[in-house]
PDB file of C-alpha atoms in Angstrom:
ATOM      1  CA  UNK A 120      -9.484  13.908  10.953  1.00 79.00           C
ATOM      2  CA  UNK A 121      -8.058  10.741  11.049  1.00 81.00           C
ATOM      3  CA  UNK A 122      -4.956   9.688  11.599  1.00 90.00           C
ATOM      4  CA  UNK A 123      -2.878   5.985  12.234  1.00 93.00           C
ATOM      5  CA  UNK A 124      -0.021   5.355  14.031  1.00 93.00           C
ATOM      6  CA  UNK A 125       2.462   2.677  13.542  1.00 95.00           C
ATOM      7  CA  UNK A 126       5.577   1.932  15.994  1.00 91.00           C
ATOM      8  CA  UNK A 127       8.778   1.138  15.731  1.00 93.00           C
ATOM      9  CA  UNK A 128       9.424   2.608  12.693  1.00 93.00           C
ATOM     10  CA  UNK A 129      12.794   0.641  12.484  1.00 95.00           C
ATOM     11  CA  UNK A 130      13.425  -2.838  14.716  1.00 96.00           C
ATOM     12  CA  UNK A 131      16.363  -5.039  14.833  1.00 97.00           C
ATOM     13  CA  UNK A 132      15.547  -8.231  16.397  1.00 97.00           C
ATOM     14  CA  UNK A 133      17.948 -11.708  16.667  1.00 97.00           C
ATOM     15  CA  UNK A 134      16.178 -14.870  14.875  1.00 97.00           C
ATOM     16  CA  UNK A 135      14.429 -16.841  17.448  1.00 97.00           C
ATOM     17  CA  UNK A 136      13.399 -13.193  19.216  1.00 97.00           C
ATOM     18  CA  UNK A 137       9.760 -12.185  19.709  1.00 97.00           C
ATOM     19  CA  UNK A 138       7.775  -9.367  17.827  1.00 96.00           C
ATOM     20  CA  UNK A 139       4.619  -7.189  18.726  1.00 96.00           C
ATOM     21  CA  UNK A 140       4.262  -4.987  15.903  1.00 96.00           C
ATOM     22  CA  UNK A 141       1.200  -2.109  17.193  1.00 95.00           C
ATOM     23  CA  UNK A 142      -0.689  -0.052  15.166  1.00 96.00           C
ATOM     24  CA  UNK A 143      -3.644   2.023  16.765  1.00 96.00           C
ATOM     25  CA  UNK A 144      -6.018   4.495  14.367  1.00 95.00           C
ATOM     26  CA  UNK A 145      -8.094   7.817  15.933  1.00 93.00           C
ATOM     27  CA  UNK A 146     -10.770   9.491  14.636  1.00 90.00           C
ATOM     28  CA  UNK A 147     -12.542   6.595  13.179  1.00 87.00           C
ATOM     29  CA  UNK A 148     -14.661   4.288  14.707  1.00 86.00           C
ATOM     30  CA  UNK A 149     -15.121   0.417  13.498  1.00 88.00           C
ATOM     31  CA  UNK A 150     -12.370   0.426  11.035  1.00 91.00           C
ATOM     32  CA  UNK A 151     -11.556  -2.287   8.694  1.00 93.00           C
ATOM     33  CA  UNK A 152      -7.791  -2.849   9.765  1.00 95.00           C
ATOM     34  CA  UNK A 153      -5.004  -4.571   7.708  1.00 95.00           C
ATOM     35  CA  UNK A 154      -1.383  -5.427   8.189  1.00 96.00           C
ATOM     36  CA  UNK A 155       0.808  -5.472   5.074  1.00 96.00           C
ATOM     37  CA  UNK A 156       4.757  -6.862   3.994  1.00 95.00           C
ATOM     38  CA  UNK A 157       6.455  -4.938   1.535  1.00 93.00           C
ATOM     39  CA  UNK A 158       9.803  -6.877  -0.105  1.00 86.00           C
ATOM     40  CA  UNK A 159      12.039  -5.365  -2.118  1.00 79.00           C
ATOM     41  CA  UNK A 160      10.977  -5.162  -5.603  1.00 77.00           C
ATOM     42  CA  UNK A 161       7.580  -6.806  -5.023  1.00 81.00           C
ATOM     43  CA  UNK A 162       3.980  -5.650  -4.533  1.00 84.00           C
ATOM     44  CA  UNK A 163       2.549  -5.707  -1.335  1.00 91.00           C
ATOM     45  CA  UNK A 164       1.591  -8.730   0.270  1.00 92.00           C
ATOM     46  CA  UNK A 165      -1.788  -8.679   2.517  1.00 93.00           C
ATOM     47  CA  UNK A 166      -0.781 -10.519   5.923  1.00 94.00           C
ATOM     48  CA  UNK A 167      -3.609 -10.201   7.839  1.00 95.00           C
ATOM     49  CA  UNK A 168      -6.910  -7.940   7.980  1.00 93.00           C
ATOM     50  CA  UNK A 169      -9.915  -7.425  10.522  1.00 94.00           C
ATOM     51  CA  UNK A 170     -13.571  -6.230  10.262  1.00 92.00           C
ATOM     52  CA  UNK A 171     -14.172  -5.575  13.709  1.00 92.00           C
ATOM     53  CA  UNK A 172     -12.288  -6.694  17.113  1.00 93.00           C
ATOM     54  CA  UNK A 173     -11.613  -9.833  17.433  1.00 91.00           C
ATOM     55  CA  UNK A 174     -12.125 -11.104  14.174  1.00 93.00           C
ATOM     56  CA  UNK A 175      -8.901 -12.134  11.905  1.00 93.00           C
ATOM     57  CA  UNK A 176      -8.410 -13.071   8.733  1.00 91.00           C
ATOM     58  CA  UNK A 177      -5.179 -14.568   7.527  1.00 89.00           C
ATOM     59  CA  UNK A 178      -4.470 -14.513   4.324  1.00 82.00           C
ATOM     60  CA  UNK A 179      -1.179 -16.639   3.939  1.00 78.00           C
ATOM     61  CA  UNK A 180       0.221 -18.949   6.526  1.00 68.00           C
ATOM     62  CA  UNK A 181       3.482 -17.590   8.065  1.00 78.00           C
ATOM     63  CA  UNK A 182       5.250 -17.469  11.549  1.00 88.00           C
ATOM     64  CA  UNK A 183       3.209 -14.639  12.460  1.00 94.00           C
ATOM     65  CA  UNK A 184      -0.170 -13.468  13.823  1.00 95.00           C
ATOM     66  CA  UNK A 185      -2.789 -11.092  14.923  1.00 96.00           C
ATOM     67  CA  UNK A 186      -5.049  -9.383  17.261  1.00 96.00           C
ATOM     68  CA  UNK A 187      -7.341  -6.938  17.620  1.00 96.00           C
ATOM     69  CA  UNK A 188      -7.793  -6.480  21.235  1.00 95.00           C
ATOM     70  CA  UNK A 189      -9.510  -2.831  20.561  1.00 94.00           C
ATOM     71  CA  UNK A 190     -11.758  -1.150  17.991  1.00 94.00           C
ATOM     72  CA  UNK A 191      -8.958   0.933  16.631  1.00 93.00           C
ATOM     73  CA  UNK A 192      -6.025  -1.091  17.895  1.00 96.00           C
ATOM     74  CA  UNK A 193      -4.067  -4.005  15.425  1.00 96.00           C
ATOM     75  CA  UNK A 194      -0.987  -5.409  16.459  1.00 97.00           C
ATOM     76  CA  UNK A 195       1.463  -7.856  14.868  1.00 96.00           C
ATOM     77  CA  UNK A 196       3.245 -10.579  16.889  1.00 96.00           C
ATOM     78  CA  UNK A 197       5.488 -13.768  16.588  1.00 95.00           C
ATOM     79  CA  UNK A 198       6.715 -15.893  18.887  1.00 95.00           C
ATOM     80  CA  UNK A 199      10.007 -17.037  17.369  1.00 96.00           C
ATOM     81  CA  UNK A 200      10.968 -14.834  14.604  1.00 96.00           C
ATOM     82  CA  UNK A 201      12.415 -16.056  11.154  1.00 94.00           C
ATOM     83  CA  UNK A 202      15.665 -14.743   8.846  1.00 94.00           C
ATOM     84  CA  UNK A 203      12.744 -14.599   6.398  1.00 91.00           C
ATOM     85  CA  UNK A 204      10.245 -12.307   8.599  1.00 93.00           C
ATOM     86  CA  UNK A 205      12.875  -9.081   7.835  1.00 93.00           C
ATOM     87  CA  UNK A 206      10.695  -6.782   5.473  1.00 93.00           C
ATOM     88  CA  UNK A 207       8.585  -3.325   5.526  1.00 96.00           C
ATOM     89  CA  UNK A 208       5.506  -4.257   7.718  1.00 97.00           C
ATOM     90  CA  UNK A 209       2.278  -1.673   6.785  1.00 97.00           C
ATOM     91  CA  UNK A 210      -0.620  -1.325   8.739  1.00 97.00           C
ATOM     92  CA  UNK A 211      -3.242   0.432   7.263  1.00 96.00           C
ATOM     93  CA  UNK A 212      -7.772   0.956   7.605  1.00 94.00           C
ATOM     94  CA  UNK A 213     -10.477   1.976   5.344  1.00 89.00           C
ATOM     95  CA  UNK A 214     -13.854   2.918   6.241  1.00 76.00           C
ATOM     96  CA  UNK A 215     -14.835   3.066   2.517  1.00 74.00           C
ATOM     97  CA  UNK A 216     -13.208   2.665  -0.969  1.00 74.00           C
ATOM     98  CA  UNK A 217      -9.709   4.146   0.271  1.00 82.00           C
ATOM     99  CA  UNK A 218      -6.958   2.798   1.899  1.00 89.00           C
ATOM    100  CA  UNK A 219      -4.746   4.418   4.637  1.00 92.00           C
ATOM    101  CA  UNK A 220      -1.868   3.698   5.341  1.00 95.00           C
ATOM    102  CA  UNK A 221       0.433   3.903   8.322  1.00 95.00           C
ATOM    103  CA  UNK A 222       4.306   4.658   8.057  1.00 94.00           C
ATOM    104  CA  UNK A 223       5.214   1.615   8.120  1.00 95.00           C
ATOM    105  CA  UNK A 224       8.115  -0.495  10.167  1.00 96.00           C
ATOM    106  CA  UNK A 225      11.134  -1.847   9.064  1.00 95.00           C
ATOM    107  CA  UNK A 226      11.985  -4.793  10.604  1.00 96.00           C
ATOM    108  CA  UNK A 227      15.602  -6.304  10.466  1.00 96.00           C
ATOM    109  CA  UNK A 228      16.029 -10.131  11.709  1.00 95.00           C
ATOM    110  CA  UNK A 229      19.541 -11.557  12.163  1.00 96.00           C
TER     111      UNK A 229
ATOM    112  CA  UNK B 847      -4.534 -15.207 -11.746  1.00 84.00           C
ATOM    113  CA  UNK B 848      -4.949 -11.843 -11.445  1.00 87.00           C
ATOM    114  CA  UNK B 849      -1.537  -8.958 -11.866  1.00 92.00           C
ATOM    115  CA  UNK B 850      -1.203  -5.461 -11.804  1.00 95.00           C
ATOM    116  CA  UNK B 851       2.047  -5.039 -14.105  1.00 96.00           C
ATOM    117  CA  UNK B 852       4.019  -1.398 -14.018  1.00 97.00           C
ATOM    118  CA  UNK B 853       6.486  -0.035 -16.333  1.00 97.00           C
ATOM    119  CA  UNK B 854       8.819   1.350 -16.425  1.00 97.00           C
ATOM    120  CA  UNK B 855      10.595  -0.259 -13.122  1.00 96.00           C
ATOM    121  CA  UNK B 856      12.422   2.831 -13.041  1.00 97.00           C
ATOM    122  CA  UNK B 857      13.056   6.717 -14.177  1.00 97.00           C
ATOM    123  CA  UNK B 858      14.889   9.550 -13.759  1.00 98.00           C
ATOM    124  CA  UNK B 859      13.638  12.636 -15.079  1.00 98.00           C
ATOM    125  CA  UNK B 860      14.982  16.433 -14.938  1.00 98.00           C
ATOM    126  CA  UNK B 861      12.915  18.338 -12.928  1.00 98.00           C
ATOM    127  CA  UNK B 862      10.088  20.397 -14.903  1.00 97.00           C
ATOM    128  CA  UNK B 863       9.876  17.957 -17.270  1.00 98.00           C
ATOM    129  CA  UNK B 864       6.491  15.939 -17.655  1.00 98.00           C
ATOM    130  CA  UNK B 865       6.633  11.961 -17.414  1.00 98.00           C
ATOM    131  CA  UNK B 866       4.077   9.072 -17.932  1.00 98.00           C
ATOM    132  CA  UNK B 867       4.092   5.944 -15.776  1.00 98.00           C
ATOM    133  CA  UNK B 868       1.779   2.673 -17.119  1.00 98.00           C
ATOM    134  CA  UNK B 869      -0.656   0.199 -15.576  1.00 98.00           C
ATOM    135  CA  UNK B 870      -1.601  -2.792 -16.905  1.00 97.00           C
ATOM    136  CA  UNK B 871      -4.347  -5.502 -15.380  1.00 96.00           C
ATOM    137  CA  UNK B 872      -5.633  -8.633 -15.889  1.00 94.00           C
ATOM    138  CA  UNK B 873      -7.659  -8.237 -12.898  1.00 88.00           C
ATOM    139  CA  UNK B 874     -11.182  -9.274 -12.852  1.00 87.00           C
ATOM    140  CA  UNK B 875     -13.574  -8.708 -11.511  1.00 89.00           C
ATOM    141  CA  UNK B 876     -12.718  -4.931 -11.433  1.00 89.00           C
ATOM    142  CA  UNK B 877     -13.879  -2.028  -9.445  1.00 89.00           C
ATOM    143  CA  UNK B 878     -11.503   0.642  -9.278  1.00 92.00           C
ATOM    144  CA  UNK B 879      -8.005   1.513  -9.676  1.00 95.00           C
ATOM    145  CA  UNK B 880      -6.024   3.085  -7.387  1.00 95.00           C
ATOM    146  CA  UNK B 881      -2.710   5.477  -7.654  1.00 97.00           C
ATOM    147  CA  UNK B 882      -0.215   5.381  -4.827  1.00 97.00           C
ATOM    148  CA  UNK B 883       2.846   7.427  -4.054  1.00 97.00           C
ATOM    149  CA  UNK B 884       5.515   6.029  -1.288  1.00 96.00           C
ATOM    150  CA  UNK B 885       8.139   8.159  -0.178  1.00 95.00           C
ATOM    151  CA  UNK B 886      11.631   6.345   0.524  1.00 92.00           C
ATOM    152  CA  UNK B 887      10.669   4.338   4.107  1.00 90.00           C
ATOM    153  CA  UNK B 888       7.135   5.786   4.724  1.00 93.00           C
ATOM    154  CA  UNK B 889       3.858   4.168   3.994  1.00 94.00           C
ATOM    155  CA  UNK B 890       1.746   4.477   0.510  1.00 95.00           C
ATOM    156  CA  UNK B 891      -0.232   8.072  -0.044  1.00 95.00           C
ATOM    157  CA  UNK B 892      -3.173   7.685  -2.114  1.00 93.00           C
ATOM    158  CA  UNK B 893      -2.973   9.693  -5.209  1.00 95.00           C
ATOM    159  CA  UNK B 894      -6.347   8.899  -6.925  1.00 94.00           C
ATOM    160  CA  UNK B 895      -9.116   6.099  -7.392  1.00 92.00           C
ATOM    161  CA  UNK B 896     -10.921   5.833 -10.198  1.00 93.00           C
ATOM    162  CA  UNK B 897     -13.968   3.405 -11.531  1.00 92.00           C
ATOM    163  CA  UNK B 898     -15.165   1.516 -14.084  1.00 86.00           C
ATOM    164  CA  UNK B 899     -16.895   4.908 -15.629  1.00 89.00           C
ATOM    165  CA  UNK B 900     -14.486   7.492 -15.077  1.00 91.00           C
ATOM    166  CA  UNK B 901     -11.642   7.931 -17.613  1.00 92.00           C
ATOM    167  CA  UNK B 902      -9.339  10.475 -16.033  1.00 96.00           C
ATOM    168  CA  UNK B 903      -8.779  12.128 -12.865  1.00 95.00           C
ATOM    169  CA  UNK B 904      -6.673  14.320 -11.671  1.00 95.00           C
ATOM    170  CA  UNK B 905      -5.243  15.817  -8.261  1.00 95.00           C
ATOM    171  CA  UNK B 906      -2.948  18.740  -8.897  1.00 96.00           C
ATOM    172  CA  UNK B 907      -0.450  17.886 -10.952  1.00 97.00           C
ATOM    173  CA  UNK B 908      -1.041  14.347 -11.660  1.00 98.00           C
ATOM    174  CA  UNK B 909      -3.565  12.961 -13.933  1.00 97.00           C
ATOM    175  CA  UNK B 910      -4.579   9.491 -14.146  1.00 98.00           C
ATOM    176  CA  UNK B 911      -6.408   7.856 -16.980  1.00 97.00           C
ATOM    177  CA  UNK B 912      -8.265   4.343 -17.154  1.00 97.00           C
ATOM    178  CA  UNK B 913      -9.377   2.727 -20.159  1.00 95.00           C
ATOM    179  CA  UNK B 914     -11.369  -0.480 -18.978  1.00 91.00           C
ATOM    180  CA  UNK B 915     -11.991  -1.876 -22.048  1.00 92.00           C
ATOM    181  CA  UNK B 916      -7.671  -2.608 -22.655  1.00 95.00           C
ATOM    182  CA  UNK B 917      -6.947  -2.632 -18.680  1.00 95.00           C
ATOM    183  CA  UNK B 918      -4.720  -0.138 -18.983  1.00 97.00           C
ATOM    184  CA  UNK B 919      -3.949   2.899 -16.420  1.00 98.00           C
ATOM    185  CA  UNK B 920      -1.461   5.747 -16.902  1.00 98.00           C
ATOM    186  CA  UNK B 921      -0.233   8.284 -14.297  1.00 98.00           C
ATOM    187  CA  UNK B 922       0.618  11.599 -15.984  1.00 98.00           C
ATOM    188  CA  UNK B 923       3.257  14.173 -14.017  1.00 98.00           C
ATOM    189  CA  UNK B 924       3.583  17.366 -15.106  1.00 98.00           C
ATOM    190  CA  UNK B 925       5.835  20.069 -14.450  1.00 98.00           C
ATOM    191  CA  UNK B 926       8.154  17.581 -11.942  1.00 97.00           C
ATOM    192  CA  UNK B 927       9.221  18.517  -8.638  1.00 97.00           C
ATOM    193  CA  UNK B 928      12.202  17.174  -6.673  1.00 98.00           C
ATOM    194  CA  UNK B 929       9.775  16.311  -4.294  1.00 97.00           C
ATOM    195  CA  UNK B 930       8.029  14.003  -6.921  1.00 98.00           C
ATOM    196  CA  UNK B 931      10.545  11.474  -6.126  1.00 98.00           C
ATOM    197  CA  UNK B 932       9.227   8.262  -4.847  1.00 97.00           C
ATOM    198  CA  UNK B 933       7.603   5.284  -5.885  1.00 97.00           C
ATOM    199  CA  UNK B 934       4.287   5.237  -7.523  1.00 98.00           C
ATOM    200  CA  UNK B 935       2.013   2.026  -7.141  1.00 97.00           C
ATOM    201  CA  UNK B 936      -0.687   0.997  -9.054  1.00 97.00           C
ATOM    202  CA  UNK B 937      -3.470  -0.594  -7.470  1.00 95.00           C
ATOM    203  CA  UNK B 938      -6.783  -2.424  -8.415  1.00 94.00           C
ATOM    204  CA  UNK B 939      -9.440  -3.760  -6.977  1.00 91.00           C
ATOM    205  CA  UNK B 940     -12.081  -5.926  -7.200  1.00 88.00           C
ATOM    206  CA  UNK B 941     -14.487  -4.150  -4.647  1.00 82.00           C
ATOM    207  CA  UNK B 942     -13.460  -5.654  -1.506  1.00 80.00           C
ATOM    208  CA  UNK B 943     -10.620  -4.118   0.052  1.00 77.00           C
ATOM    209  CA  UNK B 944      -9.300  -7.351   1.473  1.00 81.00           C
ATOM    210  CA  UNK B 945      -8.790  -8.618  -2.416  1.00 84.00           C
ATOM    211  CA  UNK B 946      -6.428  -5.528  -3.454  1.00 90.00           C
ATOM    212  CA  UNK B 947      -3.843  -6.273  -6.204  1.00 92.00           C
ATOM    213  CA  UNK B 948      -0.605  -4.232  -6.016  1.00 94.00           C
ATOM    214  CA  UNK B 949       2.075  -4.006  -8.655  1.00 95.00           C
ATOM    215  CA  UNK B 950       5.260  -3.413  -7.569  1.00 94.00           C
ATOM    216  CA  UNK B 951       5.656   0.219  -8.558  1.00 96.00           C
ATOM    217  CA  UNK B 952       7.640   3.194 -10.495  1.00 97.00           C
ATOM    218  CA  UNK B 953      10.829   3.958  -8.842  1.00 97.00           C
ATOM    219  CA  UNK B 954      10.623   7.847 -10.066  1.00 98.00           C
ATOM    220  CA  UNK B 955      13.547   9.905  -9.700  1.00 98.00           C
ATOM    221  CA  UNK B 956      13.866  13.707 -10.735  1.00 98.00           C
ATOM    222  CA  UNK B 957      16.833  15.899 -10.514  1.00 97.00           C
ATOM    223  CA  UNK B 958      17.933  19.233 -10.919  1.00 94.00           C
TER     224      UNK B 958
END
């Protein structure tokens, strides 16, 4: 079966900090791959997705980018990280109609 | 521009007791609607996806029903659980995953 994992599932970072976000799926092979924010009280926002390795889409321009180094590996990064970065980051794949989801991290900048 | 609105924002329900959460769309063009449920800090579950042609669905306990012609979804719980607790997100799609509209969910809450 397959399966996604997602880590940290909490960070606390200092504005200006860093951030590599990694999310790596099994048991599927050539996964579409996204990367989600959640806010409070609002839907979730689509950051970034990829059809295949090496190939990003970005859907809204922010302080943050992504890679897909692997088949099955997506990771999230930043180089200087805003106040306004803090949120629930989701990665999540689909094969077909259905979306997976990972557990998400939640990601504190002060 | 396209929405997925949810109502109500929240509810708290005793548990056994049935409840009805609503979906409405003005997304176009539409493929199918999906029904998510998030646990406090973990990521969405899918619940059920339905399409143009299908008017209910259901998966245990819940039971979803589309009518395409008003855009409107409903998410049916019977017999609550305390484990029923969570948020429940309504989802649609225009039939590329990359284009998903999300409301921003049911807070459900059900007690003893």
């Amino acid at each position: 079966s397959q399966t996604i994992h997602q880590w940290p599932a909490t960070l606390v970072q200092p504005v200006g900090s860093p951030l590599s976000l990694e999310c790596t799926v099994e048991g599927t092979s050539n996964p579409n791959l996204y990367w989600y924010r959640q806010a409070a009280g609002r839907g979730l926002q689509l950051l970034f997705y990829s059809v295949g390795i090496g190939q990003i889409s970005s859907e809204v321009p922010q302080n943050l980018s992504a890679s897909r180094p692997q088949d099955r590996q997506f990771i999230l990064s930043s180089k200087k990280l805003l106040l306004s970065d803090s949120g629930f980051y989701l990665c999540a794949w689909s094969v077909q109609r259905t979306l997976h989801f990972g557990n998400g991290t939640r990601l504190t900048v002060t | 521009k396209n929405q997925v609105e949810q109502s109500p924002q929240s509810l708290i329900i005793l548990e056994g007791k049935n409840c009805t959460l609503q979906c409405n769309y003005t997304v176009s063009p539409f493929s199918n609607l999906r029904w998510y449920k998030q646990d406090t800090g973990r990521g969405p579950v899918s619940l059920t996806i339905m399409t143009f042609s299908e008017n209910t669905k259901s998966n245990g306990r819940y039971t979803a029903t589309l009518d395409a012609d008003t855009k409107q979804s409903s998410l049916h719980i019977t017999a609550s659980q305390l484990s029923d607790s969570a948020s429940y997100i309504c989802v649609v799609s225009p039939g590329t995953a990359s284009k998903l509209t999300f409301g921003t969910g049911t807070r459900l809450q059900v007690t003893l």
